[in-house]
Amino acid sequence: MADTISRERRSYNMSRIRGKDTEPELVLRKFVFSLGHRYRLHGKNLPGKPDIIFPSKKKAIFMHGCFWHQHENCSVSHQPKSNLDYWMPKLKRTIERDKEHIKALKKLGWKTLVIWECEVETLQKMEGRILRFLGPSKNT
Ligand SMILES: [Zn+2]
């Protein structure tokens, strides 16, 4: 449906205009901060530039948009239904790059966690995954 595509493209443009500090990322950051783990933003020297990194733990979190990274079995994400020649190679490249980045990080001794945008909306699920990844809060 042409309307779906233009909506996706519109929200993509919007998020580009707002820059790196898109809202789900802020929610994620706020939660990680509340746990008391020391983190840095945007690991610029690391493969894939993870959104949040924990240098002392060698752990990195990616926040992925469900459409752009084609979150499987996701209610927010969906495959484009038109302009397939445009979308499919583009989305496929993104997914391949994601895999390469995670592999490259692993080689460097880093552990990675991918948080999907839709998970931020179900906060408890996201919090559980992050706690398992990082270990318990340092504030309690
Ligand atoms: Zn999703």
Tab-separated table of N, CA and C and ligand atoms in Angstrom:
chain	number	residue	atom	x	y	z
A	1	MET	N	0.837	-1.205	0.000
A	1	MET	CA	0.000	0.000	0.000
A	1	MET	C	0.868	1.250	0.000
A	2	ALA	N	0.627	2.088	-0.940
A	2	ALA	CA	1.464	3.283	-1.084
A	2	ALA	C	1.414	4.138	0.180
A	3	ASP	N	0.262	4.138	0.805
A	3	ASP	CA	0.092	4.974	1.993
A	3	ASP	C	0.997	4.513	3.134
A	4	THR	N	1.107	3.185	3.274
A	4	THR	CA	1.972	2.622	4.317
A	4	THR	C	3.415	3.057	4.095
A	5	ILE	N	3.846	2.955	2.862
A	5	ILE	CA	5.229	3.299	2.540
A	5	ILE	C	5.506	4.758	2.851
A	6	SER	N	4.613	5.604	2.427
A	6	SER	CA	4.899	7.022	2.639
A	6	SER	C	4.893	7.355	4.125
A	7	ARG	N	4.097	6.603	4.875
A	7	ARG	CA	4.090	6.837	6.315
A	7	ARG	C	5.428	6.418	6.912
A	8	GLU	N	5.929	5.258	6.463
A	8	GLU	CA	7.237	4.811	6.948
A	8	GLU	C	8.308	5.838	6.611
A	9	ARG	N	8.246	6.313	5.379
A	9	ARG	CA	9.290	7.225	4.952
A	9	ARG	C	9.195	8.543	5.717
A	10	ARG	N	7.965	8.921	5.999
A	10	ARG	CA	7.770	10.149	6.737
A	10	ARG	C	8.346	10.037	8.144
A	11	SER	N	8.066	8.914	8.796
A	11	SER	CA	8.561	8.802	10.167
A	11	SER	C	10.083	8.636	10.155
A	12	TYR	N	10.602	8.040	9.075
A	12	TYR	CA	12.056	7.938	8.954
A	12	TYR	C	12.646	9.345	8.868
A	13	ASN	N	12.063	10.169	8.016
A	13	ASN	CA	12.545	11.543	7.891
A	13	ASN	C	12.451	12.282	9.215
A	14	MET	N	11.342	12.065	9.900
A	14	MET	CA	11.155	12.719	11.191
A	14	MET	C	12.272	12.345	12.157
A	15	SER	N	12.587	11.045	12.202
A	15	SER	CA	13.591	10.631	13.178
A	15	SER	C	14.967	11.170	12.774
A	16	ARG	N	15.167	11.355	11.483
A	16	ARG	CA	16.435	11.948	11.057
A	16	ARG	C	16.516	13.412	11.452
A	17	ILE	N	15.391	14.057	11.360
A	17	ILE	CA	15.358	15.477	11.722
A	17	ILE	C	15.621	15.638	13.222
A	18	ARG	N	15.011	14.748	14.008
A	18	ARG	CA	15.196	14.848	15.455
A	18	ARG	C	16.586	14.408	15.875
A	19	GLY	N	17.289	13.739	14.967
A	19	GLY	CA	18.654	13.355	15.267
A	19	GLY	C	18.740	12.085	16.083
A	20	LYS	N	19.836	11.926	16.794
A	20	LYS	CA	20.126	10.673	17.467
A	20	LYS	C	19.264	10.442	18.709
A	21	ASP	N	18.804	11.505	19.313
A	21	ASP	CA	18.101	11.343	20.586
A	21	ASP	C	16.607	11.110	20.376
A	22	THR	N	16.277	10.026	19.680
A	22	THR	CA	14.873	9.701	19.484
A	22	THR	C	14.312	9.151	20.782
A	23	GLU	N	13.038	9.210	20.925
A	23	GLU	CA	12.434	8.977	22.222
A	23	GLU	C	12.661	7.578	22.832
A	24	PRO	N	12.473	6.491	22.069
A	24	PRO	CA	12.714	5.189	22.686
A	24	PRO	C	14.127	5.076	23.245
A	25	GLU	N	15.052	5.736	22.563
A	25	GLU	CA	16.429	5.694	23.045
A	25	GLU	C	16.565	6.391	24.398
A	26	LEU	N	15.829	7.462	24.564
A	26	LEU	CA	15.874	8.177	25.844
A	26	LEU	C	15.308	7.323	26.966
A	27	VAL	N	14.223	6.594	26.667
A	27	VAL	CA	13.617	5.720	27.667
A	27	VAL	C	14.613	4.645	28.086
A	28	LEU	N	15.263	4.071	27.084
A	28	LEU	CA	16.264	3.042	27.349
A	28	LEU	C	17.410	3.599	28.202
A	29	ARG	N	17.888	4.755	27.810
A	29	ARG	CA	19.011	5.384	28.496
A	29	ARG	C	18.673	5.695	29.952
A	30	LYS	N	17.475	6.199	30.139
A	30	LYS	CA	17.015	6.559	31.474
A	30	LYS	C	16.982	5.332	32.377
A	31	PHE	N	16.502	4.218	31.797
A	31	PHE	CA	16.421	2.998	32.584
A	31	PHE	C	17.816	2.492	32.954
A	32	VAL	N	18.718	2.469	31.966
A	32	VAL	CA	20.079	2.006	32.230
A	32	VAL	C	20.747	2.893	33.279
A	33	PHE	N	20.516	4.175	33.158
A	33	PHE	CA	21.076	5.125	34.115
A	33	PHE	C	20.576	4.822	35.528
A	34	SER	N	19.276	4.480	35.622
A	34	SER	CA	18.681	4.216	36.930
A	34	SER	C	19.299	2.983	37.595
A	35	LEU	N	19.920	2.128	36.794
A	35	LEU	CA	20.547	0.929	37.358
A	35	LEU	C	21.917	1.228	37.953
A	36	GLY	N	22.465	2.367	37.591
A	36	GLY	CA	23.744	2.768	38.162
A	36	GLY	C	24.950	2.233	37.431
A	37	HIS	N	24.725	1.588	36.290
A	37	HIS	CA	25.880	1.123	35.517
A	37	HIS	C	26.487	2.291	34.748
A	38	ARG	N	27.775	2.345	34.738
A	38	ARG	CA	28.440	3.413	33.987
A	38	ARG	C	28.413	3.080	32.508
A	39	TYR	N	27.919	4.017	31.729
A	39	TYR	CA	27.833	3.758	30.294
A	39	TYR	C	28.262	4.982	29.506
A	40	ARG	N	28.521	4.748	28.250
A	40	ARG	CA	28.764	5.854	27.343
A	40	ARG	C	27.852	5.702	26.141
A	41	LEU	N	27.600	6.823	25.479
A	41	LEU	CA	26.712	6.797	24.323
A	41	LEU	C	27.516	6.645	23.042
A	42	HIS	N	26.898	5.974	22.075
A	42	HIS	CA	27.431	5.906	20.725
A	42	HIS	C	28.908	5.528	20.701
A	43	GLY	N	29.164	4.266	20.749
A	43	GLY	CA	30.534	3.784	20.673
A	43	GLY	C	31.103	4.007	19.279
A	44	LYS	N	31.575	5.199	19.060
A	44	LYS	CA	31.958	5.599	17.709
A	44	LYS	C	33.097	4.768	17.125
A	45	ASN	N	33.951	4.233	17.980
A	45	ASN	CA	35.078	3.465	17.453
A	45	ASN	C	34.787	1.978	17.369
A	46	LEU	N	33.553	1.610	17.661
A	46	LEU	CA	33.195	0.193	17.627
A	46	LEU	C	32.371	-0.124	16.383
A	47	PRO	N	32.457	-1.373	15.912
A	47	PRO	CA	31.660	-1.754	14.741
A	47	PRO	C	30.175	-1.475	14.979
A	48	GLY	N	29.547	-0.820	14.030
A	48	GLY	CA	28.115	-0.555	14.113
A	48	GLY	C	27.730	0.583	15.039
A	49	LYS	N	28.715	1.202	15.700
A	49	LYS	CA	28.436	2.298	16.624
A	49	LYS	C	27.253	2.007	17.550
A	50	PRO	N	27.443	1.089	18.476
A	50	PRO	CA	26.324	0.739	19.377
A	50	PRO	C	25.797	1.977	20.107
A	51	ASP	N	24.508	1.972	20.425
A	51	ASP	CA	23.889	3.158	21.032
A	51	ASP	C	24.377	3.412	22.446
A	52	ILE	N	24.528	2.326	23.212
A	52	ILE	CA	24.994	2.467	24.586
A	52	ILE	C	26.102	1.444	24.809
A	53	ILE	N	27.223	1.897	25.362
A	53	ILE	CA	28.292	0.936	25.630
A	53	ILE	C	28.730	0.995	27.098
A	54	PHE	N	29.179	-0.151	27.571
A	54	PHE	CA	29.673	-0.291	28.940
A	54	PHE	C	31.125	-0.737	28.831
A	55	PRO	N	32.037	0.232	28.714
A	55	PRO	CA	33.432	-0.106	28.402
A	55	PRO	C	34.053	-1.073	29.401
A	56	SER	N	33.777	-0.918	30.676
A	56	SER	CA	34.440	-1.777	31.645
A	56	SER	C	33.919	-3.211	31.581
A	57	LYS	N	32.695	-3.378	31.132
A	57	LYS	CA	32.123	-4.722	30.991
A	57	LYS	C	32.294	-5.276	29.583
A	58	LYS	N	32.713	-4.420	28.655
A	58	LYS	CA	32.748	-4.792	27.241
A	58	LYS	C	31.389	-5.303	26.788
A	59	LYS	N	30.376	-4.533	27.106
A	59	LYS	CA	29.027	-4.859	26.669
A	59	LYS	C	28.438	-3.672	25.916
A	60	ALA	N	27.649	-3.989	24.909
A	60	ALA	CA	27.078	-2.927	24.068
A	60	ALA	C	25.611	-3.214	23.794
A	61	ILE	N	24.812	-2.160	23.799
A	61	ILE	CA	23.389	-2.303	23.494
A	61	ILE	C	23.069	-1.532	22.219
A	62	PHE	N	22.400	-2.221	21.311
A	62	PHE	CA	21.874	-1.569	20.117
A	62	PHE	C	20.381	-1.370	20.295
A	63	MET	N	19.909	-0.204	19.927
A	63	MET	CA	18.476	0.017	19.879
A	63	MET	C	18.077	0.004	18.407
A	64	HIS	N	17.241	-0.949	18.043
A	64	HIS	CA	16.887	-1.089	16.634
A	64	HIS	C	15.441	-0.699	16.359
A	65	GLY	N	15.255	0.085	15.333
A	65	GLY	CA	13.912	0.382	14.852
A	65	GLY	C	13.332	-0.858	14.190
A	66	CYS	N	12.082	-1.182	14.531
A	66	CYS	CA	11.496	-2.455	14.093
A	66	CYS	C	11.361	-2.544	12.577
A	67	PHE	N	11.022	-1.449	11.930
A	67	PHE	CA	10.880	-1.498	10.476
A	67	PHE	C	12.240	-1.574	9.803
A	68	TRP	N	13.126	-0.722	10.192
A	68	TRP	CA	14.421	-0.619	9.509
A	68	TRP	C	15.264	-1.852	9.671
A	69	HIS	N	15.124	-2.509	10.791
A	69	HIS	CA	15.931	-3.701	11.027
A	69	HIS	C	15.081	-4.957	10.916
A	70	GLN	N	13.846	-4.793	10.423
A	70	GLN	CA	12.932	-5.898	10.145
A	70	GLN	C	12.820	-6.888	11.313
A	71	HIS	N	12.323	-6.375	12.418
A	71	HIS	CA	12.066	-7.193	13.592
A	71	HIS	C	11.085	-8.314	13.243
A	72	GLU	N	11.521	-9.560	13.453
A	72	GLU	CA	10.657	-10.693	13.099
A	72	GLU	C	9.520	-10.858	14.097
A	73	ASN	N	8.399	-11.308	13.604
A	73	ASN	CA	7.204	-11.535	14.436
A	73	ASN	C	6.852	-10.327	15.294
A	74	CYS	N	6.991	-9.167	14.720
A	74	CYS	CA	6.739	-7.941	15.467
A	74	CYS	C	5.445	-7.319	14.979
A	75	SER	N	4.686	-6.768	15.902
A	75	SER	CA	3.414	-6.181	15.498
A	75	SER	C	3.595	-4.781	14.914
A	76	VAL	N	4.722	-4.168	15.198
A	76	VAL	CA	4.980	-2.828	14.684
A	76	VAL	C	5.610	-2.888	13.293
A	77	SER	N	6.532	-3.844	13.155
A	77	SER	CA	7.237	-3.982	11.889
A	77	SER	C	6.371	-4.725	10.883
A	78	HIS	N	6.577	-4.479	9.621
A	78	HIS	CA	5.891	-5.228	8.574
A	78	HIS	C	6.737	-5.110	7.328
A	79	GLN	N	6.544	-6.062	6.424
A	79	GLN	CA	7.294	-5.969	5.186
A	79	GLN	C	6.586	-5.000	4.254
A	80	PRO	N	7.355	-4.201	3.546
A	80	PRO	CA	6.732	-3.283	2.591
A	80	PRO	C	5.980	-4.066	1.515
A	81	LYS	N	4.871	-3.523	1.057
A	81	LYS	CA	4.049	-4.243	0.090
A	81	LYS	C	4.179	-3.678	-1.318
A	82	SER	N	4.743	-2.484	-1.432
A	82	SER	CA	5.004	-1.949	-2.768
A	82	SER	C	6.396	-1.352	-2.807
A	83	ASN	N	6.817	-0.943	-3.990
A	83	ASN	CA	8.185	-0.446	-4.172
A	83	ASN	C	9.208	-1.461	-3.675
A	84	LEU	N	8.922	-2.731	-3.916
A	84	LEU	CA	9.795	-3.773	-3.361
A	84	LEU	C	11.218	-3.672	-3.881
A	85	ASP	N	11.353	-3.238	-5.136
A	85	ASP	CA	12.703	-3.115	-5.699
A	85	ASP	C	13.528	-2.103	-4.931
A	86	TYR	N	12.844	-1.146	-4.368
A	86	TYR	CA	13.533	-0.127	-3.577
A	86	TYR	C	13.802	-0.623	-2.158
A	87	TRP	N	12.774	-1.196	-1.546
A	87	TRP	CA	12.870	-1.519	-0.117
A	87	TRP	C	13.662	-2.775	0.189
A	88	MET	N	13.398	-3.841	-0.563
A	88	MET	CA	13.965	-5.128	-0.149
A	88	MET	C	15.498	-5.123	-0.089
A	89	PRO	N	16.186	-4.645	-1.150
A	89	PRO	CA	17.658	-4.635	-1.044
A	89	PRO	C	18.147	-3.745	0.087
A	90	LYS	N	17.445	-2.649	0.291
A	90	LYS	CA	17.834	-1.691	1.338
A	90	LYS	C	17.725	-2.339	2.733
A	91	LEU	N	16.584	-2.973	2.975
A	91	LEU	CA	16.368	-3.591	4.285
A	91	LEU	C	17.289	-4.800	4.466
A	92	LYS	N	17.503	-5.526	3.368
A	92	LYS	CA	18.370	-6.693	3.449
A	92	LYS	C	19.791	-6.275	3.812
A	93	ARG	N	20.242	-5.201	3.207
A	93	ARG	CA	21.593	-4.703	3.512
A	93	ARG	C	21.719	-4.322	4.976
A	94	THR	N	20.679	-3.666	5.494
A	94	THR	CA	20.698	-3.262	6.905
A	94	THR	C	20.839	-4.479	7.804
A	95	ILE	N	20.037	-5.521	7.521
A	95	ILE	CA	20.074	-6.723	8.345
A	95	ILE	C	21.436	-7.411	8.259
A	96	GLU	N	21.995	-7.443	7.044
A	96	GLU	CA	23.321	-8.053	6.887
A	96	GLU	C	24.383	-7.275	7.643
A	97	ARG	N	24.297	-5.967	7.566
A	97	ARG	CA	25.264	-5.125	8.295
A	97	ARG	C	25.143	-5.340	9.798
A	98	ASP	N	23.906	-5.441	10.288
A	98	ASP	CA	23.691	-5.694	11.717
A	98	ASP	C	24.438	-6.948	12.154
A	99	LYS	N	24.268	-8.015	11.350
A	99	LYS	CA	24.916	-9.284	11.696
A	99	LYS	C	26.427	-9.141	11.694
A	100	GLU	N	26.949	-8.436	10.692
A	100	GLU	CA	28.401	-8.236	10.607
A	100	GLU	C	28.925	-7.462	11.804
A	101	HIS	N	28.191	-6.451	12.202
A	101	HIS	CA	28.632	-5.636	13.346
A	101	HIS	C	28.699	-6.466	14.617
A	102	ILE	N	27.672	-7.286	14.832
A	102	ILE	CA	27.623	-8.090	16.052
A	102	ILE	C	28.741	-9.127	16.048
A	103	LYS	N	28.997	-9.700	14.854
A	103	LYS	CA	30.084	-10.657	14.728
A	103	LYS	C	31.428	-9.988	15.009
A	104	ALA	N	31.607	-8.801	14.448
A	104	ALA	CA	32.870	-8.073	14.617
A	104	ALA	C	33.082	-7.699	16.086
A	105	LEU	N	32.010	-7.306	16.753
A	105	LEU	CA	32.112	-6.968	18.175
A	105	LEU	C	32.492	-8.195	18.988
A	106	LYS	N	31.889	-9.321	18.641
A	106	LYS	CA	32.168	-10.569	19.341
A	106	LYS	C	33.655	-10.909	19.232
A	107	LYS	N	34.196	-10.716	18.020
A	107	LYS	CA	35.623	-10.975	17.797
A	107	LYS	C	36.491	-10.110	18.689
A	108	LEU	N	36.024	-8.904	18.952
A	108	LEU	CA	36.784	-7.977	19.789
A	108	LEU	C	36.551	-8.241	21.282
A	109	GLY	N	35.713	-9.241	21.575
A	109	GLY	CA	35.464	-9.596	22.965
A	109	GLY	C	34.283	-8.876	23.592
A	110	TRP	N	33.454	-8.272	22.754
A	110	TRP	CA	32.285	-7.543	23.273
A	110	TRP	C	31.039	-8.397	23.194
A	111	LYS	N	30.206	-8.271	24.220
A	111	LYS	CA	28.885	-8.895	24.198
A	111	LYS	C	27.874	-7.839	23.760
A	112	THR	N	26.884	-8.277	23.017
A	112	THR	CA	25.900	-7.308	22.521
A	112	THR	C	24.483	-7.713	22.894
A	113	LEU	N	23.652	-6.728	23.022
A	113	LEU	CA	22.223	-6.936	23.249
A	113	LEU	C	21.472	-6.011	22.295
A	114	VAL	N	20.479	-6.573	21.619
A	114	VAL	CA	19.652	-5.749	20.744
A	114	VAL	C	18.316	-5.505	21.435
A	115	ILE	N	17.999	-4.247	21.622
A	115	ILE	CA	16.679	-3.878	22.143
A	115	ILE	C	15.874	-3.304	20.981
A	116	TRP	N	14.682	-3.855	20.812
A	116	TRP	CA	13.829	-3.380	19.723
A	116	TRP	C	12.959	-2.229	20.211
A	117	GLU	N	12.701	-1.340	19.265
A	117	GLU	CA	11.902	-0.162	19.588
A	117	GLU	C	10.570	-0.544	20.239
A	118	CYS	N	9.933	-1.609	19.736
A	118	CYS	CA	8.621	-1.994	20.270
A	118	CYS	C	8.738	-2.491	21.713
A	119	GLU	N	9.916	-2.963	22.093
A	119	GLU	CA	10.098	-3.481	23.452
A	119	GLU	C	10.078	-2.363	24.485
A	120	VAL	N	10.460	-1.190	24.030
A	120	VAL	CA	10.472	-0.062	24.955
A	120	VAL	C	9.047	0.238	25.415
A	121	GLU	N	8.093	-0.098	24.521
A	121	GLU	CA	6.705	0.146	24.893
A	121	GLU	C	6.195	-0.877	25.910
A	122	THR	N	6.793	-2.054	25.889
A	122	THR	CA	6.453	-3.013	26.940
A	122	THR	C	7.635	-3.031	27.909
A	123	LEU	N	7.706	-1.987	28.684
A	123	LEU	CA	8.867	-1.703	29.527
A	123	LEU	C	9.381	-2.878	30.348
A	124	GLN	N	8.454	-3.604	30.946
A	124	GLN	CA	8.873	-4.687	31.840
A	124	GLN	C	9.717	-5.727	31.130
A	125	LYS	N	9.309	-6.028	29.893
A	125	LYS	CA	10.037	-7.017	29.113
A	125	LYS	C	11.451	-6.511	28.826
A	126	MET	N	11.520	-5.250	28.425
A	126	MET	CA	12.812	-4.661	28.115
A	126	MET	C	13.692	-4.632	29.363
A	127	GLU	N	13.101	-4.247	30.470
A	127	GLU	CA	13.885	-4.146	31.703
A	127	GLU	C	14.437	-5.503	32.116
A	128	GLY	N	13.620	-6.526	31.956
A	128	GLY	CA	14.065	-7.877	32.294
A	128	GLY	C	15.253	-8.302	31.454
A	129	ARG	N	15.190	-8.007	30.172
A	129	ARG	CA	16.291	-8.412	29.286
A	129	ARG	C	17.562	-7.653	29.635
A	130	ILE	N	17.437	-6.369	29.945
A	130	ILE	CA	18.621	-5.573	30.259
A	130	ILE	C	19.234	-6.025	31.580
A	131	LEU	N	18.377	-6.318	32.541
A	131	LEU	CA	18.900	-6.775	33.830
A	131	LEU	C	19.654	-8.090	33.687
A	132	ARG	N	19.118	-8.981	32.852
A	132	ARG	CA	19.820	-10.247	32.639
A	132	ARG	C	21.148	-10.010	31.940
A	133	PHE	N	21.192	-9.018	31.070
A	133	PHE	CA	22.398	-8.733	30.287
A	133	PHE	C	23.474	-8.070	31.150
A	134	LEU	N	23.087	-7.141	31.973
A	134	LEU	CA	24.065	-6.334	32.706
A	134	LEU	C	24.323	-6.828	34.127
A	135	GLY	N	23.398	-7.625	34.617
A	135	GLY	CA	23.500	-7.972	36.034
A	135	GLY	C	22.675	-6.976	36.814
A	136	PRO	N	22.485	-7.271	38.115
A	136	PRO	CA	21.576	-6.480	38.930
A	136	PRO	C	21.993	-5.017	39.053
A	137	SER	N	21.035	-4.210	39.399
A	137	SER	CA	21.259	-2.792	39.616
A	137	SER	C	22.311	-2.585	40.694
A	138	LYS	N	23.118	-1.545	40.491
A	138	LYS	CA	24.132	-1.240	41.502
A	138	LYS	C	23.578	-0.345	42.593
A	139	ASN	N	22.343	0.068	42.401
A	139	ASN	CA	21.742	1.017	43.342
A	139	ASN	C	20.970	0.320	44.451
A	140	THR	N	20.849	-0.997	44.356
A	140	THR	CA	20.057	-1.670	45.387
A	140	THR	C	20.923	-2.602	46.206
B	1	ZN	ZN	9.370	-4.849	17.054
